[in-house]
Short mmCIF file of C-alpha atoms in Angstrom, two decimals:
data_model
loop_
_atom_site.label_atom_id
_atom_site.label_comp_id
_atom_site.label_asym_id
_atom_site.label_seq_id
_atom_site.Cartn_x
_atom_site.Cartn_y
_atom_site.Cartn_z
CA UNK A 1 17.21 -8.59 29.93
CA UNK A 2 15.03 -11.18 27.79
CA UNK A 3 14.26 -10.23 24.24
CA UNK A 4 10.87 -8.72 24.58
CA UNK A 5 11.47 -6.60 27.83
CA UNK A 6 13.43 -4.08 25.68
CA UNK A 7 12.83 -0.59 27.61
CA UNK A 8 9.75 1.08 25.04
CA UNK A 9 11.42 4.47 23.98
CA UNK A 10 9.23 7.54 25.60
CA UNK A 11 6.94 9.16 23.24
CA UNK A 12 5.41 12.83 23.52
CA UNK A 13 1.61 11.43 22.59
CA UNK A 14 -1.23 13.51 21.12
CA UNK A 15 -4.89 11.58 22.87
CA UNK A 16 -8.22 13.27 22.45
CA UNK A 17 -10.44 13.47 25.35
CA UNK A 18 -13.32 11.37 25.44
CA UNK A 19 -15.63 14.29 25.88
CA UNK A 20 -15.01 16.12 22.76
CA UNK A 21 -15.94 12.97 20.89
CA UNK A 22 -19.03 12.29 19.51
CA UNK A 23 -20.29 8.80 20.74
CA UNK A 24 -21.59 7.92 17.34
CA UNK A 25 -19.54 7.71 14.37
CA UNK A 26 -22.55 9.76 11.94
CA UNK A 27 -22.15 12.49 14.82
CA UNK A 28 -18.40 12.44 14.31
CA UNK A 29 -18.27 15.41 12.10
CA UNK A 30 -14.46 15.29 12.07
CA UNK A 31 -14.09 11.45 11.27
CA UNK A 32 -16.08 12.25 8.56
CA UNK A 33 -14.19 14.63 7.22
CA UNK A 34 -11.02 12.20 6.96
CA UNK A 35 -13.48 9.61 5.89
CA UNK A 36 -14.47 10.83 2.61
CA UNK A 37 -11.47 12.79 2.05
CA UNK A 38 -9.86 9.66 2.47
CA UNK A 39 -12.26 7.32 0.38
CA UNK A 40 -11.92 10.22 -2.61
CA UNK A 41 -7.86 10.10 -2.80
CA UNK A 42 -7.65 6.58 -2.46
CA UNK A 43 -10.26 6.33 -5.48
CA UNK A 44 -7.88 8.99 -7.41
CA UNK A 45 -4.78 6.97 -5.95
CA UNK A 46 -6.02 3.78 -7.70
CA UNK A 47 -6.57 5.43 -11.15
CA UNK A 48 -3.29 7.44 -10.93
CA UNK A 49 -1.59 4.14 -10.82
CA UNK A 50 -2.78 2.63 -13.79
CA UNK A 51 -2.86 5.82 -15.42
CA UNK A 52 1.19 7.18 -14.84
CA UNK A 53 2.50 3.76 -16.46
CA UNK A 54 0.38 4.05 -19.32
CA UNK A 55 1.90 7.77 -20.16
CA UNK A 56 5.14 5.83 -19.77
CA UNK A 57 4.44 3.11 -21.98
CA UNK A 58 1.74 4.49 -24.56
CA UNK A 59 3.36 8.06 -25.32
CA UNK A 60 6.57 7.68 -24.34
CA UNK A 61 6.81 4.25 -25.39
CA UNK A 62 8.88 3.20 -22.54
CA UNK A 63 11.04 -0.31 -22.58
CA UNK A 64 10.73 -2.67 -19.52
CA UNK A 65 13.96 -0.88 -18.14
CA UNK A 66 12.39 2.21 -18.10
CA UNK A 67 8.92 0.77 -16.64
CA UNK A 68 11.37 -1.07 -14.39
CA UNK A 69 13.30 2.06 -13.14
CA UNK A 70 9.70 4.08 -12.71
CA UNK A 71 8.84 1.44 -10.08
CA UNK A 72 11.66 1.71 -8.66
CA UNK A 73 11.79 5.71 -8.69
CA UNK A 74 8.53 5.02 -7.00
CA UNK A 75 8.88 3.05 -4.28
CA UNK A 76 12.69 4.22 -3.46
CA UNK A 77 11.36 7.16 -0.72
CA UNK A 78 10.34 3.99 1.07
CA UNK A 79 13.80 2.48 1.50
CA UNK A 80 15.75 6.17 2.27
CA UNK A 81 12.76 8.16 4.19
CA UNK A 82 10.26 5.73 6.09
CA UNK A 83 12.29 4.70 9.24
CA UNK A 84 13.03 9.03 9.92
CA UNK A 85 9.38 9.98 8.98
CA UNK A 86 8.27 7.62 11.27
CA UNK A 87 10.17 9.02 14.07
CA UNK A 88 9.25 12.70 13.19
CA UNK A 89 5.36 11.99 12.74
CA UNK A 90 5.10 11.61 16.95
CA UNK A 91 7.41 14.81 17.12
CA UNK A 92 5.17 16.91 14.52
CA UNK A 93 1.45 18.23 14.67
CA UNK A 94 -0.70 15.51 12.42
CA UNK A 95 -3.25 17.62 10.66
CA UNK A 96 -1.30 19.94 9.31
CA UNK A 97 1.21 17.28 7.71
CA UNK A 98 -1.78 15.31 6.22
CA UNK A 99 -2.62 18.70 4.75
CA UNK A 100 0.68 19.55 3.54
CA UNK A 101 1.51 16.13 1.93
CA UNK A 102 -2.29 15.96 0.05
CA UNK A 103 -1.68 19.32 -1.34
CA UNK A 104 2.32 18.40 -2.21
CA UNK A 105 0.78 15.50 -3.78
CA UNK A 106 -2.29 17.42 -5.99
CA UNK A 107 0.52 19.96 -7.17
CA UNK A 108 2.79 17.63 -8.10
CA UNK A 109 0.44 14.85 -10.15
CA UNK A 110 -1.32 17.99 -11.53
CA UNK A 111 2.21 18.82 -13.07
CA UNK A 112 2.00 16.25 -15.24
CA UNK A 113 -0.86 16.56 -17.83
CA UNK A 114 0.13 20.44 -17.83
CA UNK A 115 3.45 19.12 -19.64
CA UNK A 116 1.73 16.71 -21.78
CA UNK A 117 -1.13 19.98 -23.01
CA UNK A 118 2.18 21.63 -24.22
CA UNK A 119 4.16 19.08 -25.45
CA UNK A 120 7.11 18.77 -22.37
CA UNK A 121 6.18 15.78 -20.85
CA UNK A 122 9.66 13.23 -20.40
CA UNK A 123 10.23 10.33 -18.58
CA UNK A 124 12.66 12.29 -15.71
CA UNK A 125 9.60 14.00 -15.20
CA UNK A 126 7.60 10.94 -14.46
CA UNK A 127 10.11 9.91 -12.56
CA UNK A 128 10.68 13.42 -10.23
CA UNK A 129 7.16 13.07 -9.85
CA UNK A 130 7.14 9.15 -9.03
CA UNK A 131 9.61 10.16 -6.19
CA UNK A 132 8.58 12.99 -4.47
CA UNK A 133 4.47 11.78 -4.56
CA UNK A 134 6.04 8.71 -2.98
CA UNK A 135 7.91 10.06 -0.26
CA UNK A 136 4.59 12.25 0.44
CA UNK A 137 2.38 9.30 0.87
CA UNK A 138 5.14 7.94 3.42
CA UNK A 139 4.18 10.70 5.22
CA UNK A 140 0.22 10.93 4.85
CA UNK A 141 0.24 7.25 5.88
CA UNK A 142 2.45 7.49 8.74
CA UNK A 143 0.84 10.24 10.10
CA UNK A 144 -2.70 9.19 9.18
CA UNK A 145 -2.72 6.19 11.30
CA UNK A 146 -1.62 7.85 14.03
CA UNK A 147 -4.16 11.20 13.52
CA UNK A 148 -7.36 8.33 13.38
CA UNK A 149 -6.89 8.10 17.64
CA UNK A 150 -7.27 11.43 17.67
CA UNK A 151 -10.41 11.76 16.04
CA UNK A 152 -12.04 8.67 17.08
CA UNK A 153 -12.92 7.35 20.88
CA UNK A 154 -10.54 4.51 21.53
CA UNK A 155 -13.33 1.56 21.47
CA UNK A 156 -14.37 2.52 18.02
CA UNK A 157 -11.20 2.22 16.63
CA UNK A 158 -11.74 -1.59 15.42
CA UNK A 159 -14.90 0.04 13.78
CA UNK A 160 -13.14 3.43 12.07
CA UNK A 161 -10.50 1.29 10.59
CA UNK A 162 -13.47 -1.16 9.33
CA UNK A 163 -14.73 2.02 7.40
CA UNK A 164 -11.60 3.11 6.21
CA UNK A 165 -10.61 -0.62 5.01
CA UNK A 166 -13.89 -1.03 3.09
CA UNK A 167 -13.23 2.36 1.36
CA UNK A 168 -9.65 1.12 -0.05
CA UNK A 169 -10.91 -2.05 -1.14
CA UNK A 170 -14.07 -0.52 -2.49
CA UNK A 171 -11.36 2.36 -4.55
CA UNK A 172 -9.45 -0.70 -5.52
CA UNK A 173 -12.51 -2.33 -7.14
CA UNK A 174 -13.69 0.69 -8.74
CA UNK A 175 -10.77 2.74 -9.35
CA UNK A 176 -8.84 0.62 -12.04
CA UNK A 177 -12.15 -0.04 -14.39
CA UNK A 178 -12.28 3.85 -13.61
CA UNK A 179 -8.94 4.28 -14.60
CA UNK A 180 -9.34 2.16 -17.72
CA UNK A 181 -12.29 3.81 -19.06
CA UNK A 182 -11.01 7.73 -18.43
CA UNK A 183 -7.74 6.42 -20.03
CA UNK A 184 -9.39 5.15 -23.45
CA UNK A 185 -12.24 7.57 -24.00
CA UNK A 186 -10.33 10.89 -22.56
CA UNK A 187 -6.30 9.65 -21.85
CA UNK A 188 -4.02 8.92 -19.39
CA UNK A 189 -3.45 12.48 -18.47
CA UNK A 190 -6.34 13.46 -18.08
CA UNK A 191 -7.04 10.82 -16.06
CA UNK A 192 -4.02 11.54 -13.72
CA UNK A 193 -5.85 15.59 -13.36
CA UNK A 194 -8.34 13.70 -11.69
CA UNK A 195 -6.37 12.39 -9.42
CA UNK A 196 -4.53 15.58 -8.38
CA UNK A 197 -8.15 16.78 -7.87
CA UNK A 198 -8.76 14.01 -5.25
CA UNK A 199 -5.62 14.91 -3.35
CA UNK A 200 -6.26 18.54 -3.10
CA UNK A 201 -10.37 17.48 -2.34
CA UNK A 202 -8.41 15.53 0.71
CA UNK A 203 -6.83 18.36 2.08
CA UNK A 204 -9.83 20.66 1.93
CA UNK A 205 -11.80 17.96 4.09
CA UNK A 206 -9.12 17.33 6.09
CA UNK A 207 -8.45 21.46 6.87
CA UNK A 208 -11.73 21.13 8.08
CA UNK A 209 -11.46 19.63 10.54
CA UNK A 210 -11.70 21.98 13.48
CA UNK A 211 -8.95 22.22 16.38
CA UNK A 212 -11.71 22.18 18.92
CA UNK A 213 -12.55 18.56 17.73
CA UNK A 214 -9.49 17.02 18.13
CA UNK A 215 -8.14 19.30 21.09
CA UNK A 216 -4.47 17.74 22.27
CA UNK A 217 -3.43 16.88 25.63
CA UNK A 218 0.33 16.88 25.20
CA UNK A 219 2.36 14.33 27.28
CA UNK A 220 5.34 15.98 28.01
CA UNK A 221 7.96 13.04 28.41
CA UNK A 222 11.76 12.75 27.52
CA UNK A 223 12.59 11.17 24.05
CA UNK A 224 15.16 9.26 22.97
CA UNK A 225 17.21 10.60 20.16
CA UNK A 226 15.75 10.34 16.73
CA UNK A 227 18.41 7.69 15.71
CA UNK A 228 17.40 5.46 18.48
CA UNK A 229 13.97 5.59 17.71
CA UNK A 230 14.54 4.39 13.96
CA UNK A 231 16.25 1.29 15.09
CA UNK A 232 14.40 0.37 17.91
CA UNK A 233 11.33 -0.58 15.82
CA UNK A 234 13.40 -3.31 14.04
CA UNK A 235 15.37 -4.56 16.96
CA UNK A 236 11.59 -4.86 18.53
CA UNK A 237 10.04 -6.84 15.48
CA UNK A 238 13.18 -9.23 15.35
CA UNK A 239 13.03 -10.00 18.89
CA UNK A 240 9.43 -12.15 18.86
CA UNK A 241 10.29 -15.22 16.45
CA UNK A 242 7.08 -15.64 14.48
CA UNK A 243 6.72 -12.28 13.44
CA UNK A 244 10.68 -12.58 13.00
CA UNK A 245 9.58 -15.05 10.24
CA UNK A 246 6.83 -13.43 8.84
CA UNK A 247 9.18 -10.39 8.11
CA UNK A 248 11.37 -12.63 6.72
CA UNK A 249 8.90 -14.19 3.85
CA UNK A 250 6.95 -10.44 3.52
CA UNK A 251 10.49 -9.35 2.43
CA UNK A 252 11.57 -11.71 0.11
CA UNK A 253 7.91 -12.38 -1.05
CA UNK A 254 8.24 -8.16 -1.70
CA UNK A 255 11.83 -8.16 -3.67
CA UNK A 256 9.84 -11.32 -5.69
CA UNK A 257 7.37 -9.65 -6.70
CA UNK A 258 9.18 -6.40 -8.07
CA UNK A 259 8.43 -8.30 -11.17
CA UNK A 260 4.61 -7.23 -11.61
CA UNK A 261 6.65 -3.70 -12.74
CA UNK A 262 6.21 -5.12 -15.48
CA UNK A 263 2.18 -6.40 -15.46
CA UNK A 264 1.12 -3.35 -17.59
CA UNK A 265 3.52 -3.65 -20.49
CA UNK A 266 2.74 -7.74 -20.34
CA UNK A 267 -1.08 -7.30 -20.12
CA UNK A 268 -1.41 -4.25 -22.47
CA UNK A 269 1.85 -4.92 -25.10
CA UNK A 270 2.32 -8.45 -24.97
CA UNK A 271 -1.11 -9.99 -24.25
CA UNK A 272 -2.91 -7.05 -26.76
CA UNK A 273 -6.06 -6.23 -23.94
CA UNK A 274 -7.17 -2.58 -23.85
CA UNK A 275 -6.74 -0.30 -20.95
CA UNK A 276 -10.24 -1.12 -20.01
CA UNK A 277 -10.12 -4.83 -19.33
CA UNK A 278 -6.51 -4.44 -17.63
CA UNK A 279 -8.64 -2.03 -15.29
CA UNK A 280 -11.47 -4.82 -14.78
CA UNK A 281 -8.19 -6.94 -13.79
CA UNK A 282 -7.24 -4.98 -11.62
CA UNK A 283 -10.72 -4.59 -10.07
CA UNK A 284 -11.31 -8.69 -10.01
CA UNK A 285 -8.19 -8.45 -7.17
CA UNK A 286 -10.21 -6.01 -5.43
CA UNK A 287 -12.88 -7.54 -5.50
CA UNK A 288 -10.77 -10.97 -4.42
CA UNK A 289 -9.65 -9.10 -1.65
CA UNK A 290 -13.28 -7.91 -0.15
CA UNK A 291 -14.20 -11.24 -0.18
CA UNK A 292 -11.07 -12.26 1.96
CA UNK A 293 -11.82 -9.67 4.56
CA UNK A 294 -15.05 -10.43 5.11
CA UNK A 295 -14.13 -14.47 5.86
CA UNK A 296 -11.37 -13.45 7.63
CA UNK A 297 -12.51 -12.94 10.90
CA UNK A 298 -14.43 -16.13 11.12
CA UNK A 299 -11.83 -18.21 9.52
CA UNK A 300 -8.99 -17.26 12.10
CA UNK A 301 -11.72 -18.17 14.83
CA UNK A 302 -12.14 -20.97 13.54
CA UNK A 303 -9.17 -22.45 12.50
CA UNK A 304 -6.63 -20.37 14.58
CA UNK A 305 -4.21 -17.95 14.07
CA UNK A 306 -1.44 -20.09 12.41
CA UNK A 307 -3.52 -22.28 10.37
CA UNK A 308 -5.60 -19.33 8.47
CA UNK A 309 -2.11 -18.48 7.57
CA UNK A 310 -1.56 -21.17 5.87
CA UNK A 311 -4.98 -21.30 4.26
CA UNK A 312 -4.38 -17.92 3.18
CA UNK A 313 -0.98 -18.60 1.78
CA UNK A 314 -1.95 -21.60 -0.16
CA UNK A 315 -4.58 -19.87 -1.55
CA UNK A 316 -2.78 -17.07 -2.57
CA UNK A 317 -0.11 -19.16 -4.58
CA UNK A 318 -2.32 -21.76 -5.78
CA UNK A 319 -3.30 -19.64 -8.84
CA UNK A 320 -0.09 -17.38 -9.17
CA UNK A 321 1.23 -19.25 -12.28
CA UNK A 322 -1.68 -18.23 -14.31
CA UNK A 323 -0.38 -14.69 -14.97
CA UNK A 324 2.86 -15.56 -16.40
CA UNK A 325 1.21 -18.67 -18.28
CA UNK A 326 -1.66 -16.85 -19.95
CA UNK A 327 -1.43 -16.91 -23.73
CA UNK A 328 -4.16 -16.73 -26.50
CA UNK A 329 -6.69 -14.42 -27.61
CA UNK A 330 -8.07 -11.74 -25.50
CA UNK A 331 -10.90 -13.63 -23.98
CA UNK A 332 -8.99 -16.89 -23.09
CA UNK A 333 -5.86 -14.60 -21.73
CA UNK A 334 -8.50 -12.22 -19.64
CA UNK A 335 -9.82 -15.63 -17.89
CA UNK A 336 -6.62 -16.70 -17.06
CA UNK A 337 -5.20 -13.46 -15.76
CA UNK A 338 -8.24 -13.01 -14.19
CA UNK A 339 -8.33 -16.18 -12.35
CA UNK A 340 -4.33 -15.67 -10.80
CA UNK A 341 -5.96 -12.09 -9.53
CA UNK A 342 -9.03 -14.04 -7.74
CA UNK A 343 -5.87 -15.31 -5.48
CA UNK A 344 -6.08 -12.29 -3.27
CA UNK A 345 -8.43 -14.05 -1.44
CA UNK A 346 -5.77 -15.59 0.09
CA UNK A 347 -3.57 -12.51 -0.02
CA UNK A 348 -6.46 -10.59 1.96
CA UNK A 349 -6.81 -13.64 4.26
CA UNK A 350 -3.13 -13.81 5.25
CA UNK A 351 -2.48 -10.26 5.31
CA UNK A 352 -5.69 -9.29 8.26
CA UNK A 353 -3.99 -12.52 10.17
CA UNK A 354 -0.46 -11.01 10.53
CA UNK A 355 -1.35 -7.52 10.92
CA UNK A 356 -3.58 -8.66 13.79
CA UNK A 357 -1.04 -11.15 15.10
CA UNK A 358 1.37 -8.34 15.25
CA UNK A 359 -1.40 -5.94 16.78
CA UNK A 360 -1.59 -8.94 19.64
CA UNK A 361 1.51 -9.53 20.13
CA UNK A 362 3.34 -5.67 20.43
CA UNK A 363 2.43 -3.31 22.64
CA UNK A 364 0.40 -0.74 21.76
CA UNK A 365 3.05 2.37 22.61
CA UNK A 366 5.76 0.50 19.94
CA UNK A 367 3.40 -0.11 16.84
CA UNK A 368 4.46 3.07 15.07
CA UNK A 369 7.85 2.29 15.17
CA UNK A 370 7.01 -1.60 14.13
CA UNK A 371 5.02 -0.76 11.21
CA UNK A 372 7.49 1.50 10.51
CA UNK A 373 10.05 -1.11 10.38
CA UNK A 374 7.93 -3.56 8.14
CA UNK A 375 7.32 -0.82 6.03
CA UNK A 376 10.82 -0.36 5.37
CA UNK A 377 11.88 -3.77 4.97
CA UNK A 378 9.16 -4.38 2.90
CA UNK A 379 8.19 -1.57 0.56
CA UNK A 380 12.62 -0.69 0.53
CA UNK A 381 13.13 -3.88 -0.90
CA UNK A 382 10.37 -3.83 -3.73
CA UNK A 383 12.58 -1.37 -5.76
CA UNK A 384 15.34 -3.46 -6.28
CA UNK A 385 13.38 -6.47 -7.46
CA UNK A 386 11.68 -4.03 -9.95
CA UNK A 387 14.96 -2.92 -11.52
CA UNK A 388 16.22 -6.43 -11.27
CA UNK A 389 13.44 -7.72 -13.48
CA UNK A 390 13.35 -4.86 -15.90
CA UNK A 391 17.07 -5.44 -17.00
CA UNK A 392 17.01 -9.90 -16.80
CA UNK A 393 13.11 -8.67 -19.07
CA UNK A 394 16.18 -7.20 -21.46
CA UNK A 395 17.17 -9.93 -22.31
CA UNK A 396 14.98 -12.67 -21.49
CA UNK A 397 11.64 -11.11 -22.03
CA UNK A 398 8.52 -9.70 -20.09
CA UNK A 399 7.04 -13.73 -20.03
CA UNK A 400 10.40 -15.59 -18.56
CA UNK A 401 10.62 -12.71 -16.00
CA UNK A 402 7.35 -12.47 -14.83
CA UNK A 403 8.14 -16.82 -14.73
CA UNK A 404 11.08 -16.48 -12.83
CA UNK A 405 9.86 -13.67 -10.15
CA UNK A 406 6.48 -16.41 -9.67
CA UNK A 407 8.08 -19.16 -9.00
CA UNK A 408 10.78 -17.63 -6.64
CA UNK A 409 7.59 -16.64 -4.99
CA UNK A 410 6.26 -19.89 -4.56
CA UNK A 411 9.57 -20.96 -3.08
CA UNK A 412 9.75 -18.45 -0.56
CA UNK A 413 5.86 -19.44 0.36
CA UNK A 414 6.83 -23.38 0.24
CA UNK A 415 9.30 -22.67 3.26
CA UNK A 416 6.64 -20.46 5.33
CA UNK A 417 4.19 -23.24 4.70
CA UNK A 418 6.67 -25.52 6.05
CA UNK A 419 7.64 -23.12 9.21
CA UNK A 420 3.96 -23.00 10.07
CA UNK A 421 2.91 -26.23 9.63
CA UNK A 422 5.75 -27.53 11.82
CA UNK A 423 4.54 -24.63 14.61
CA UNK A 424 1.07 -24.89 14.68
#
């Protein structure tokens, strides 16, 4: 049997039908419900993570070990639980996880300036709470993109993930400057309440949603065993050879970058800028980013699939050395920092390219188990490249490591470049 004929694994499938959705998305009451639940906890999301290292660093006064290990406490659910959630999320009623996890999530985060208000806040806290909000947004993500089907007809799917893309880069713009502001004028706990508030917001909009708009029609199939389904999604991604490669690069590229664990303590300890301009950095990415998606689509027409890649990669890297090279006073080392952030152009460019290649290329009834797999390999590997540069920041300093973790970067994108340009 050739590589890509591998038998799909039955799946017991939750589909809507078409009657009981609204034709227009501002009739969709319950797609507007996960909307702006949605758009609100990502916007909390992106303050809660500026706002949990600065606790660490500013009132704990964490070393780049500990900021190190709180990345990696962070994104370790990733490695252990993503491949088994994945599998469980098609076995499991939707809704009520994406309830459960928000509310998991607002309990948890809310935890945390309760200990600060009486004086019990420690870093195994942070790092209990790190974990376990972690492994519940492995399962609000897994489950949300397969719940959006469900509450949306199937041609307007390009156009509900539109929406729900322009929210997260719109929370990504905002959020951070958000995050900086709350953080200097009130403090990072308080801004981390707010968060917790979006979560639990989430899950109210979300238990709104009414059965009656999102009535099942169960599929009553036999499954393979919960094993098989982990592995299959990897054995499917490493059987078509460009996404193969992609994996490759997005992995390395991933354990690479575990050094930006340590962007906060550089930007806000080493550099001197205040929480409020390492918020606005944050936000000029975002803003990068929107820019990216918008050009993306015509680009790839354009120039095809394989050569937007390579746009996008170059630009990407081309300004990458300006974070780890950016020295002086506050205004000169904002511009440059700035300027390495305005490479998620490229970033946005590249990444809309190979999610859509791999949208193209794999069936529709193995994409869970896929993205699963990328997720793992991608997101599992981050950790260790975070602990890795907070104990070689020991002992060669935040600077050199951030150095080192760039230009091993640029390395790994010199041989894509190479791969594609040989292919295309």
């Amino acid at each position: 049997m050739a590589s890509h004929d591998i038998p799909a694994v039955p799946q017991t499938d939750e589909q809507v039908p078409e009657a009981v959705v609204p034709r227009s998305f501002w009739l969709n009451r319950a797609f507007g419900l996960l909307w702006s639940g949605q758009t609100v906890s990502l916007l909390g999301s992106h303050i809660t993570g500026s706002a949990i290292p600065f606790i660490a660093i500013m009132l704990l006064g964490a070393t780049p070990l500990q900021v190190g290990l709180l990345s990696l406490f962070a994104s370790l659910p990733t490695l252990l639980f993503s491949l088994p959630i994945g599998a469980w999320v098609d076995r499991l009623p939707r809704r009520p996880m994406l309830v459960l996890a928000d509310m998991g999530r607002g309990l948890l985060l809310l935890s945390l300036p309760i200990a600060v208000l009486f004086g019990q806040i420690s870093l195994f806290q942070l790092l209990l709470v790190a974990f376990l909000t972690s492994t519940l947004t492995i399962c609000f993500d897994t489950a949300y993109q397969a719940f959006l089907p469900q509450v949306v007809r199937h041609a307007q799917l390009v156009e509900g993930n539109s929406k729900l893309g322009t929210s997260e880069s719109l929370a990504e713009v905002a959020g951070p400057p958000l995050a900086g502001v709350l953080i200097q004028w009130l403090s990072a706990p308080l801004a981390v309440f707010f968060d917790a508030l979006s979560f639990l917001f989430s899950a109210l909009s979300i238990g709104l949603i009414h059965s009656g708009e999102i009535e099942l029609v169960p599929v009553v199939e036999e499954r393979a065993s919960l094993w098989e389904d982990m592995r299959s999604g990897l054995r499917i991604l490493f059987s078509y050879p460009l996404l193969r490669t992609l994996a490759i690069y997005d992995t390395l590229k991933a354990f690479c970058a575990g050094v930006f664990a340590l962007y906060a303590i550089f930007v806000l300890r080493d550099l001197h800028l205040s929480p409020v301009l390492y918020g606005i950095l944050i936000a000029v990415g975002g803003v990068s980013a929107l820019i990216g998606s918008f050009l993306a689509p015509a680009l790839i027409q354009r120039y095809g699939a394989r050569r937007a890649l390579l746009y996008g990669l170059i630009v990407d890297k081309l300004t990458a050395l300006a974070t780890p090279l950016a020295f002086g006073g506050p205004s000169l080392a904002f511009a440059l920092l700035a300027l390495a952030q305005m490479g998620d152009i490229g970033y946005a460019l590249f990444s809309i390219n190979e999610i859509s290649l791999r949208q193209q290329q794999i069936p529709a009834h193995q994409l869970g188990r896929v993205n699963a797999a990328i997720n793992f390999l991608v997101n599992g590997i981050g950790p260790l490249g975070a602990l890795l540069a907070g104990l070689l920041a020991e002992v060669i300093g935040v600077r050199y490591t951030l150095l080192c973790g760039v230009c091993a970067m640029m390395l790994n994108a010199a041989w894509l470049a190479v791969v594609l340009w040989r292919q295309k």
